[in-house]
Every structure is written in structure tokens, then in C-alpha cells.
XYZ file of C-alpha atoms in Angstrom:
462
model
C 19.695 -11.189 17.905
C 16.010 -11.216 16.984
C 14.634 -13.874 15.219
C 15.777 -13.211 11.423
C 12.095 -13.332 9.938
C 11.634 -9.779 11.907
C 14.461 -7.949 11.128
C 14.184 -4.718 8.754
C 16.197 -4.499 5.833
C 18.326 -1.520 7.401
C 19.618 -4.393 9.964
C 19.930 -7.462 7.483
C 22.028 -4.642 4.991
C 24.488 -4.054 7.907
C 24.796 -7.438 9.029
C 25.033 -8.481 5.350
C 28.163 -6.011 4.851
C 30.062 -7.074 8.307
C 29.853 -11.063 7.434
C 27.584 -11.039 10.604
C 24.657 -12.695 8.532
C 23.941 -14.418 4.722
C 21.180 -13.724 2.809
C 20.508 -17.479 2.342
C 19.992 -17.654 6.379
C 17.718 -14.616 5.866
C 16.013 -16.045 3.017
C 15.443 -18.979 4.645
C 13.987 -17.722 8.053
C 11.458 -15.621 5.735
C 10.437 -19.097 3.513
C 10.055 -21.095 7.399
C 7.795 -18.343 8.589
C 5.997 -18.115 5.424
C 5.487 -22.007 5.528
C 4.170 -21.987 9.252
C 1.422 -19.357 8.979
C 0.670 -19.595 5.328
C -2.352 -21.878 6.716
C -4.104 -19.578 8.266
C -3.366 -16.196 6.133
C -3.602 -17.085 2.828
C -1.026 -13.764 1.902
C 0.905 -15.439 -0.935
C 0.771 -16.245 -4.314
C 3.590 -17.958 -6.457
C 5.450 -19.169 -3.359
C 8.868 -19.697 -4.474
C 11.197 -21.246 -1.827
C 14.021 -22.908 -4.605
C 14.419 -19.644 -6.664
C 14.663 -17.325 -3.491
C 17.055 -19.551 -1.768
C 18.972 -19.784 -5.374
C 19.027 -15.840 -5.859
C 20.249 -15.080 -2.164
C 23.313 -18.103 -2.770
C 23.988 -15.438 -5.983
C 23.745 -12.542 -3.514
C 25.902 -14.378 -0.935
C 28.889 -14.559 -3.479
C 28.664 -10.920 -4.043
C 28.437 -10.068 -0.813
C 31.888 -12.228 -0.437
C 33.003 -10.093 -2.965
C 32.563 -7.259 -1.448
C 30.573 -5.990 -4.402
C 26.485 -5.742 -3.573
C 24.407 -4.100 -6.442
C 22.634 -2.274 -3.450
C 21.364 -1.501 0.264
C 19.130 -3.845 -0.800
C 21.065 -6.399 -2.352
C 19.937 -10.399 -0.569
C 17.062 -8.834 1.591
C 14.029 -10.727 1.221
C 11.196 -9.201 -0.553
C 7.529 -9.592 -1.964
C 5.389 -7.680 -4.598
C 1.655 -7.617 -5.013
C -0.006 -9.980 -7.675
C -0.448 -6.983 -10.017
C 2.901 -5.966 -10.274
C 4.223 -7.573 -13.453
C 6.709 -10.514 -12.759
C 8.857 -11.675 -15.601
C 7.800 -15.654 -15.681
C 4.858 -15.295 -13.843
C 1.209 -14.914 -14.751
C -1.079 -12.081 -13.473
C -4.081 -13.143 -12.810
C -5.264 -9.996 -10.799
C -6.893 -12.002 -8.088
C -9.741 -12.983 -10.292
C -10.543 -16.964 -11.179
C -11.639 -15.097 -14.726
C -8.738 -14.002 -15.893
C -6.399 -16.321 -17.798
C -2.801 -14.909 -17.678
C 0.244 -16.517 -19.106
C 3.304 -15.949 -17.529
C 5.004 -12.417 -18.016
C 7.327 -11.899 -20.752
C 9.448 -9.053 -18.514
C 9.398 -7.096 -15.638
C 7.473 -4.368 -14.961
C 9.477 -1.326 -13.605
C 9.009 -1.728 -9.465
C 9.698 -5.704 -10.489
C 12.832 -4.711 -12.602
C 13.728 -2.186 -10.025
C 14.109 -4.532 -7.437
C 15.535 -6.829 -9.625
C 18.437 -4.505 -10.005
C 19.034 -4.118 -6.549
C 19.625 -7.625 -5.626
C 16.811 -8.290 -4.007
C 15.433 -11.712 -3.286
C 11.950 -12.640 -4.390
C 10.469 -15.022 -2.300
C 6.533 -14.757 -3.590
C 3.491 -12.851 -4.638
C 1.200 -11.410 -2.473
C -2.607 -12.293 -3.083
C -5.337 -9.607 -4.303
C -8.866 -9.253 -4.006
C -10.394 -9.487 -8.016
C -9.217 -6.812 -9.866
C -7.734 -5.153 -6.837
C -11.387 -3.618 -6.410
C -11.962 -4.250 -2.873
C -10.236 -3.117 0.266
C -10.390 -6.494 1.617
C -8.693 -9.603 0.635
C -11.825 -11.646 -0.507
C -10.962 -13.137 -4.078
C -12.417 -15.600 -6.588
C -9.203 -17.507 -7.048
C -7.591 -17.103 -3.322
C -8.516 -18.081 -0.105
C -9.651 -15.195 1.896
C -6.310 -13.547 3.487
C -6.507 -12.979 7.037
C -5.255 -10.408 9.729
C -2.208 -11.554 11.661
C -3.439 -9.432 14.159
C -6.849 -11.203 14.387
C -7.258 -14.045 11.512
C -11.004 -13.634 11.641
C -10.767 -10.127 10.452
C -9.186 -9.191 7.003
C -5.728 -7.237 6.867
C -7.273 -4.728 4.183
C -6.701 -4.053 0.644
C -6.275 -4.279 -2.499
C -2.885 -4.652 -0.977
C -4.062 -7.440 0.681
C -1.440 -9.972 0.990
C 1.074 -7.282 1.560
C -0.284 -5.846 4.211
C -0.399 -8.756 6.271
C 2.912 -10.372 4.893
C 4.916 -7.173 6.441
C 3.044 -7.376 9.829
C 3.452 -11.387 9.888
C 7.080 -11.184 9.333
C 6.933 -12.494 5.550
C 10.069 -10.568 4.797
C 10.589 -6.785 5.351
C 9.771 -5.399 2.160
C 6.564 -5.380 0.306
C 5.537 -3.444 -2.955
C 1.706 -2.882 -3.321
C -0.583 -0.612 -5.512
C -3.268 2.035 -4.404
C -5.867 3.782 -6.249
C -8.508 4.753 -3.462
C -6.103 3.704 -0.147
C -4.740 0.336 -1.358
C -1.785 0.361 0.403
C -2.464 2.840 3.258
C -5.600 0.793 4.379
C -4.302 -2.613 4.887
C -1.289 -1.151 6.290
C -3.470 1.122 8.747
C -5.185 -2.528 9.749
C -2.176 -4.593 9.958
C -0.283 -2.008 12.119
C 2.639 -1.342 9.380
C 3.928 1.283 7.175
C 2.341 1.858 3.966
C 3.458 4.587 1.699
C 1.170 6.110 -1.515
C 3.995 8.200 -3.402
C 3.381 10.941 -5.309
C 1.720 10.208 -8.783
C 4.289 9.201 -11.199
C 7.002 9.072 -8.479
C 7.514 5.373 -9.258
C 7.161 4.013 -12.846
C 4.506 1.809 -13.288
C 2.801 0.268 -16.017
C -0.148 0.821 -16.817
C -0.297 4.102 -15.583
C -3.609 5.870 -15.028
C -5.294 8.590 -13.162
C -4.350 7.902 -9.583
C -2.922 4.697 -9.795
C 0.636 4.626 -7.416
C 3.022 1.750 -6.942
C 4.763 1.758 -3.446
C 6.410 0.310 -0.258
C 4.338 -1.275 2.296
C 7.111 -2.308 5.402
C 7.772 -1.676 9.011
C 9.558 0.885 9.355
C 9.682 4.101 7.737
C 13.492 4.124 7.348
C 12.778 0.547 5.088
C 9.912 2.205 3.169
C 12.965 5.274 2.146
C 15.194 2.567 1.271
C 12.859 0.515 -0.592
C 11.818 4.626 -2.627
C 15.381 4.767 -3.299
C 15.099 1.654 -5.963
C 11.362 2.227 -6.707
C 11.712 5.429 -7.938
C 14.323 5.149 -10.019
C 13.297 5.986 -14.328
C 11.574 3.811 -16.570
C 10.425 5.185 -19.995
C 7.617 2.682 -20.478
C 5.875 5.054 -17.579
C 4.807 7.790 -19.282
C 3.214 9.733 -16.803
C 6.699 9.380 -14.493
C 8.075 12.487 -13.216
C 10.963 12.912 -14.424
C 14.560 11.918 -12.447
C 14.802 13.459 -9.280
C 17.871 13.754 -6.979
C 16.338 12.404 -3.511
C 18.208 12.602 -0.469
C 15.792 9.394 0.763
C 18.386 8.867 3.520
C 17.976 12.124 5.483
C 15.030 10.551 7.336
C 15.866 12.586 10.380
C 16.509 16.457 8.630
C 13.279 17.668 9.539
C 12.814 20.506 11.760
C 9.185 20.596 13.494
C 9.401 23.296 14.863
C 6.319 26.001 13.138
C 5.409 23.116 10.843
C 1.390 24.202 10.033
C -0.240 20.561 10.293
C -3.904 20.563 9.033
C -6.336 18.001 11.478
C -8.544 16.308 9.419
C -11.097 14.235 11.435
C -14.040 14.942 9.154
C -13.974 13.596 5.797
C -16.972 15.230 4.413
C -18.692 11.984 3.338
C -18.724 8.175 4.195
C -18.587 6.423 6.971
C -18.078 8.306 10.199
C -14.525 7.616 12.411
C -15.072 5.851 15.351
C -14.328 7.697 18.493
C -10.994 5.680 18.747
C -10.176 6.530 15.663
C -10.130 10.181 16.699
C -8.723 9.762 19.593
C -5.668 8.282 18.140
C -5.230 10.478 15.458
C -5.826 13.857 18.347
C -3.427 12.597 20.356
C -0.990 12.202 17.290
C -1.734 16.207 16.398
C -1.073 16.811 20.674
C 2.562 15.223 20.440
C 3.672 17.000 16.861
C 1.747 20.201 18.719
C 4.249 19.951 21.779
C 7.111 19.124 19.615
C 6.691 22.278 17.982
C 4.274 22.028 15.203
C 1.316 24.604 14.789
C -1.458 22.493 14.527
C -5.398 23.560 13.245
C -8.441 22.271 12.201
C -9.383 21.586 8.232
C -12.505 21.760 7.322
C -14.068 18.437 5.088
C -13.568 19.211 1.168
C -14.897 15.963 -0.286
C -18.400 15.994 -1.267
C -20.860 13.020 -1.416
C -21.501 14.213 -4.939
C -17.482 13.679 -5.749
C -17.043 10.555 -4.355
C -20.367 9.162 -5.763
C -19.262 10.489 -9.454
C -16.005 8.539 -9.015
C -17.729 5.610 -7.604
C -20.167 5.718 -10.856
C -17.257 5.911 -12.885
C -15.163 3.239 -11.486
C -18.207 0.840 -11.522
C -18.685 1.945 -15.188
C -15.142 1.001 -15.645
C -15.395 -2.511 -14.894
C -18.578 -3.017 -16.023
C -17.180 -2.791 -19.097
C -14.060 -4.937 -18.140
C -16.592 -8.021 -17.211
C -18.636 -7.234 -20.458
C -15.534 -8.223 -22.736
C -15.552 -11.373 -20.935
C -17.073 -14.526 -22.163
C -20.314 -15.143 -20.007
C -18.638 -18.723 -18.832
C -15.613 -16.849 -17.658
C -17.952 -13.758 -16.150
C -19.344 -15.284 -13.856
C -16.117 -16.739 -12.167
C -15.723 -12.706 -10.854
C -16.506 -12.653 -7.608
C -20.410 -11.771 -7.029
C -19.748 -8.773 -4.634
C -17.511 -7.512 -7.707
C -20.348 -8.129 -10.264
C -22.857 -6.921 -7.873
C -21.089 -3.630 -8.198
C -20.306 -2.884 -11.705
C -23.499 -4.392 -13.087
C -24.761 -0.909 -11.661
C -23.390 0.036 -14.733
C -25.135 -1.025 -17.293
C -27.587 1.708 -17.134
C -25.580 4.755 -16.892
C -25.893 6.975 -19.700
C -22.358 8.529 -21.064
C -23.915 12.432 -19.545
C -23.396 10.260 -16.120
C -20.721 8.439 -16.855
C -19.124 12.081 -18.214
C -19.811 13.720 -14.913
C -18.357 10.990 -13.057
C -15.093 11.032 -14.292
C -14.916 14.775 -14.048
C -15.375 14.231 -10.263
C -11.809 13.181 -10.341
C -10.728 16.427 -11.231
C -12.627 18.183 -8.693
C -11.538 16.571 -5.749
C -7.949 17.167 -7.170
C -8.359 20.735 -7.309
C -10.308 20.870 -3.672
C -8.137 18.572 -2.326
C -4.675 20.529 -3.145
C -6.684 24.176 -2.343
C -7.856 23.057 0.947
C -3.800 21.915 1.794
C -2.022 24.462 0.688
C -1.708 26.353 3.566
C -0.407 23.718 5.636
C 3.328 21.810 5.533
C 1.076 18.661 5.919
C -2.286 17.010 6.498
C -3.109 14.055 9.571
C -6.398 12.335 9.536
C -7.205 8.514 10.125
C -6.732 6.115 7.511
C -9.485 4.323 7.608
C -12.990 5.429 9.881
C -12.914 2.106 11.324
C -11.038 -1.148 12.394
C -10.805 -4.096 10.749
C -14.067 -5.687 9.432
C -14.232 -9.497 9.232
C -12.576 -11.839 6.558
C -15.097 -12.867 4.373
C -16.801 -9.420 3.961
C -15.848 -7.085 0.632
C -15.552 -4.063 2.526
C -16.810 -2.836 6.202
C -20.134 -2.119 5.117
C -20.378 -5.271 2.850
C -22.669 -3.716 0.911
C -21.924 -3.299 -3.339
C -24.441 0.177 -2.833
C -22.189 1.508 0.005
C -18.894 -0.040 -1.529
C -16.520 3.063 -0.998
C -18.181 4.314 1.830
C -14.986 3.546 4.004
C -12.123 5.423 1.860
C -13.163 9.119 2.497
C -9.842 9.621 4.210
C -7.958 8.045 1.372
C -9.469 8.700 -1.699
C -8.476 12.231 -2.208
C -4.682 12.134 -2.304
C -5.075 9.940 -5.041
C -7.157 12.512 -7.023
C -4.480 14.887 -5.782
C -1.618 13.422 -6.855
C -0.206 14.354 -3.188
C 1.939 11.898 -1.050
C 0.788 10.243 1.863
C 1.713 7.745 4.230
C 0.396 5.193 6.720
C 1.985 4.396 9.979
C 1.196 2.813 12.869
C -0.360 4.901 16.094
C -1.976 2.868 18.602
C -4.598 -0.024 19.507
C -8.211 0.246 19.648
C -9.513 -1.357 23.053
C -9.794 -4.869 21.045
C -5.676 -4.342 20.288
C -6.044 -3.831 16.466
C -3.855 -1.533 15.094
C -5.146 2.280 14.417
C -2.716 4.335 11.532
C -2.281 7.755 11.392
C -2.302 9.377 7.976
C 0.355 12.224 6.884
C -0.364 13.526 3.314
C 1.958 16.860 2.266
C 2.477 18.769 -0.592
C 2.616 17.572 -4.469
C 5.841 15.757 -4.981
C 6.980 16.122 -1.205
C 7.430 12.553 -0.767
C 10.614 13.032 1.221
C 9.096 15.420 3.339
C 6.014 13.088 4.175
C 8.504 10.419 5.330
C 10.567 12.003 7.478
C 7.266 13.019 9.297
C 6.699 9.546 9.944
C 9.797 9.202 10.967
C 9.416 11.918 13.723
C 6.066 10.344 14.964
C 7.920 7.093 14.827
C 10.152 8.676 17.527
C 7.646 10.713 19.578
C 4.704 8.069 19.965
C 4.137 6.080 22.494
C 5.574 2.066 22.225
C 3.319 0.040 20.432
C 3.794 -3.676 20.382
C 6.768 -4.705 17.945
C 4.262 -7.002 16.372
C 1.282 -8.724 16.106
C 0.406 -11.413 18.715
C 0.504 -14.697 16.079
């Protein structure tokens, strides 16, 4: 058998039901690995070895019983900082903010909750979840597993590099610009943005998606399954759905239209690997079957700079209700940022927000003709630890999310998964977006590529 820390939660459910394995040896594999690389990756927050070896003993029993509340039930899991915890504070990532612990879950917490599974920590944040790197006022700076001088991504941070370390197989993070698909692009893992209002989440706002980061598809369907389940205090949800999550393989490729994006229409430019990757992606789906053409960039610097205004508006206005002692605990890069703010004028700030609906309505237009959408995640590969974002610069501080960015807008589902290695070995991800509300759909297309690419290393090198 593999060592337990890397097993998916498909395995550990099927060795859980034929008395093969315990949760508490899975659990405790997960807290070992956890303690050995902590050192260097700085991906956790709220580390909780006695409660996670106390809920999978619970598990155990029922497992004895022959009565799991779930697939799920005893397989070791983490959620992002920001996902509301019952008895644990949320401090966002941010040295400012002064949380007390949380008086209940939120619904992806309670969901999992539900299910059994066993929560063995927090993953760490940048401040405010505002950066796609995991650079943070209150947290060390996490690190790469595949290269602990670069940064695994973010806001997602932690997660990211928790799923590619082996902290467990299943991770819950949030994305509003590409916070999950990003650092799971960089850390060579599965990272799926669901549909808006898919899965509950609270607070709900315009883009805003709570969802599986893992590695494996199939563990990112099972981990849907429970995610998505209703929660009234969302109320933005769609409403219940009947979702066949475990028909993974039911697609037929054969004349699927896949749009090629290579060209975001603003930001930084894909490096040449990056294309590469992602062309030879749209080669194998082409000689599977799928029709496969070019579509053209439909983001414009003027809609990503009106969302960028906004956003920096945003918090701006967040630091402002801050006392000045507290303030200036934010990280710099962050205040750097929004203090752009202070002198837009509510015609600009207007404007900017009604970039957000523009995008959405270009974004869904230009798709509609195809079954679904590849591009890179991310232009580039991972930047180093200790800068913000790839540029590092608070002018140029989206400048990297032009792939991203515009299925959040959309509302449309999209996935990262893993696709090959630039020349320095760090992991390249492929991006599949479809249709409004086809999250299914979107998965089992990673699912195919996970079949038809070539092998990729099972994991990263630490």
C-alpha cells in the first residue's frame, strides 16, 4: 500500500468499509506528515492533532457499526481560514483583525461536518484573501512543496499546497478572481471554482465560490456531493439539484466544440510553456474526438481595470473602519493597494463595479457556442515566496488573473487540473470552464484529460 498520507479519499472510503484501514491510522499519518513539513510550508492554521484523532476514534466506531454518515465519513480533511469554523476564530489572514472564535458552522464547515469528516486544521490565507500568494501579516509566508522558495498561490494558499504535500486529501478553499484554480495550477493539484451559488456560502457576494481543492478529480466530485448540498442562510444558492456527481466517466467526446483560449485580452502574457501545455491539451481532446477552435480574447483592459478600481475601493473602505493602531498591522502590499482608493470619486467607483457585469455578459456570449472553454490558469509559473503576486507590484496587482477572472463574473464553472512541467519541473494546469451551472459536465472533462494525458509525477519531490 502507499504511504497513508497520499491516499485519495475514494481509496481510504473503500478501505474504511472492508476493515482494511481506520480512520485513526489515516488521521494519524495526515497529523505526522503535517508535523514533518509544517517547518518549511507554513500551510496551516489551528493545527488540531487531539480533536482529529478524537473525531476519527468516533468515526472508527461507526465504521464498526457498519453505519458511516458518508463516502466521506473518517477521511481527513482541511478548510481555508475563511471558511467559518464553529470554535474557531477567523482572522482572515490579517494580524488586524481580532476574531473570537465562531459561534457555528458555516455551510461547507457544517457540510462536512455532516459527513463525518475529520478536521485536522486550517489552512493559512494571505490578508483578506486579497493576494494570489500566501504572504500574510499574521502567517509565515506558505511555501511551494514543489519548490519552497516559490509560493503555492492563492488566496487558497495553504490549501493548495496542503493537497500537493499530502496534508490530507481534501481541501475546501474560496475564489473570487482564481483563488482556488491558481494555487492549484502552481501546486500541480485539482482545484475546482463551482458554479455561483452551487455551494452555500456565507457571505455570499458577486463572484465569490466555495469549493474543493484535491488530487484527483474523482475526490473533488465526492467532496461536491457534500458541498453542495442546501443551506438557507445562502441566499444566492441555487436551489437543490439532483447531481449524478458519481458518473465521472459518462461523457462522450466525441463532437464536443472546445473553445482554445490562449489570449486573454489583457494582463500578463502566457509564457510559451504555458501554451504549449495547454495546445497540446486541445491536440489530445482533438484526437479523442473533440472539435476544437480558436476563441478570440473578450476581456478588456478597461473591464478588468474597473473591477480592479472597485475591489481596491472595497477595501479601502474595509481598512478605513479600522482603528489607525490596528491599520497598519495590514500587510503594506495590501495597503499599498487600496489606499489607491481614497481618491476615486463614486462616477469611478460606479463604473467599476459595472465592469462586473460586462465581463459576465462577454464572457457567457463569447462561450456559448462551445460545450467548453481550455486556456492556462495562470500566464506564468510560480513567482517567489515573499512576493504579493508575480509582478509584485500594488499598480499591476491583477495583472496575472486574466485567465481566471472572468468565470467568476460569469458565474460559469471551471476547473484546474494538472497538465505538465515547465522545464524547471513546476507544475503547469490546464483550465476547463463550461456552461452556467454545468459543473458536472466540467468535471468529467477533467476526468477524461486525467485519462488521456501524459504521466505526470504522482507528487511533488519534498
Amino acid at each position: 500500500m502507499a504511504a497513508l498520507h497520499t491516499l485519495d479519499a475514494a481509496t481510504l472510503a473503500t478501505l474504511y468499509r472492508r476493515g482494511e484501514l481506520s480512520p485513526v491510522e489515516a488521521t494519524r499519518a495526515v497529523i505526522e506528515r503535517v508535523e514533518q513539513l509544517e517547518p518549511t510550508l507554513h500551510a496551516t492554521w489551528g493545527f488540531d492533532p487531539d480533536g482529529a484523532l478524537a473525531a476519527a476514534a468516533e468515526s472508527e466506531q461507526r465504521h464498526r457499526r457498519g453505519r458511516p454518515l458518508s463516502a466521506l465519513d473518517g477521511v481527513p480533511a482541511m478548510l481555508k481560514e475563511n471558511v467559518g469554523t464553529r470554535g474557531w476564530p477567523k482572522p482572515l489572514g490579517c494580524a488586524a483583525v481580532e476574531a473570537a472564535p465562531e459561534a457555528e458552522d458555516s455551510p461547507p464547515a457544517a457540510r462536512l461536518r455532516e459527513a463525518g469528516c475529520v478536521f485536522v486544521a486550517r489552512t493559512t490565507m494571505p490578508d483578506y484573501g486579497m493576494l494570489s500568494s500566501g504572504l500574510s501579516s499574521l502567517h509565515a509566508a506558505a511555501r511551494n512543496p514543489w519548490n519552497p522558495a516559490l509560493t503555492p498561490g492563492g488566496s487558497s494558499a495553504g490549501a493548495g499546497a496542503g493537497a500537493a504535500a499530502g496534508y490530507g486529501p481534501l481541501h475546501v478553499g474560496t475564489d473570487i478572481g482564481g483563488s482556488i484554480r491558481l494555487p492549484a495550477g502552481w501546486c500541480g493539484v485539482v482545484g475546482f471554482k463551482p458554479s455561483l451559488g452551487r455551494v452555500p456560502i456565507v457571505p455570499p457576494y458577486a463572484g465569490r465560490c466555495a469549493g474543493p481543492i484535491t488530487r484527483t478529480v474523482a475526490d473533488a466530485a465526492l467532496l461536491m456531493a457534500e458541498l453542495s448540498r442546501p443551506d438557507a442562510r445562502d441566499a444566492t444558492s441555487l436551489p437543490p439539484q439532483a447531481i449524478a456527481w458519481d458518473r465521472l466517466d459518462d461523457l462522450d467526446l466525441r463532437g464536443l466544440r472546445l473553445g482554445l483560449l490562449l489570449d486573454a485580452g489583457w494582463g500578463l502574457a502566457p509564457q510559451p510553456c504555458h501554451v504549449e501545455v495547454v495546445t497540446a491539451a486541445a491536440r489530445a481532446f482533438e484526437a479523442a474526438g473533440c472539435i476544437v477552435e480558436p476563441l478570440a480574447p473578450f476581456t478588456t483592459p478597461e473591464m478588468a481595470e474597473g473591477i480592479d478600481l472597485f475591489w481596491r475601493m472595497r477595501s479601502w473602505l474595509d481598512l478605513q473602519a479600522l482603528p489607525p493602531e490596528r491599520r497598519e498591522r495590514v500587510l503594506p502590499f495590501i495597503r499599498d493597494w487600496a489606499g489607491r482608493g481614497a481618491g476615486y470619486s463614486a462616477a469611478q467607483v460606479f463604473d467599476g463595479h459595472a465592469q462586473m457585469a460586462a465581463l459576465r455578459d462577454a464572457a457567457v456570449a463569447a462561450c456559448a457556442r462551445f460545450d467548453f472553454v481550455l486556456s492556462p490558469v495562470a500566464p506564468v509559473p510560480a513567482f517567489p515566496a515573499l512576493h504579493a503576486s508575480p509582478t509584485n507590484d500594488p499598480a499591476r496587482a491583477m495583472a496575472h488573473i486574466g485567465f481566471t477572472l472572468p468565470f467568476n463574473m460569469s458565474e460559469q464553472p471551471a476547473v484546474a487540473v494538472p497538465a505538465g512541467l515547465t522545464a524547471d519541473g513546476l507544475p503547469v494546469g490546464l483550465q476547463i470552464a463550461g456552461r452556467r451551472h454545468d459543473d458536472l459536465g466540467v468535471l468529467q472533462l477533467a476526468r477524461a484529460w486525467e485519462r488521456l494525458r501524459p504521466p505526470l509525477p504522482a507528487g511533488p519531490p519534498i
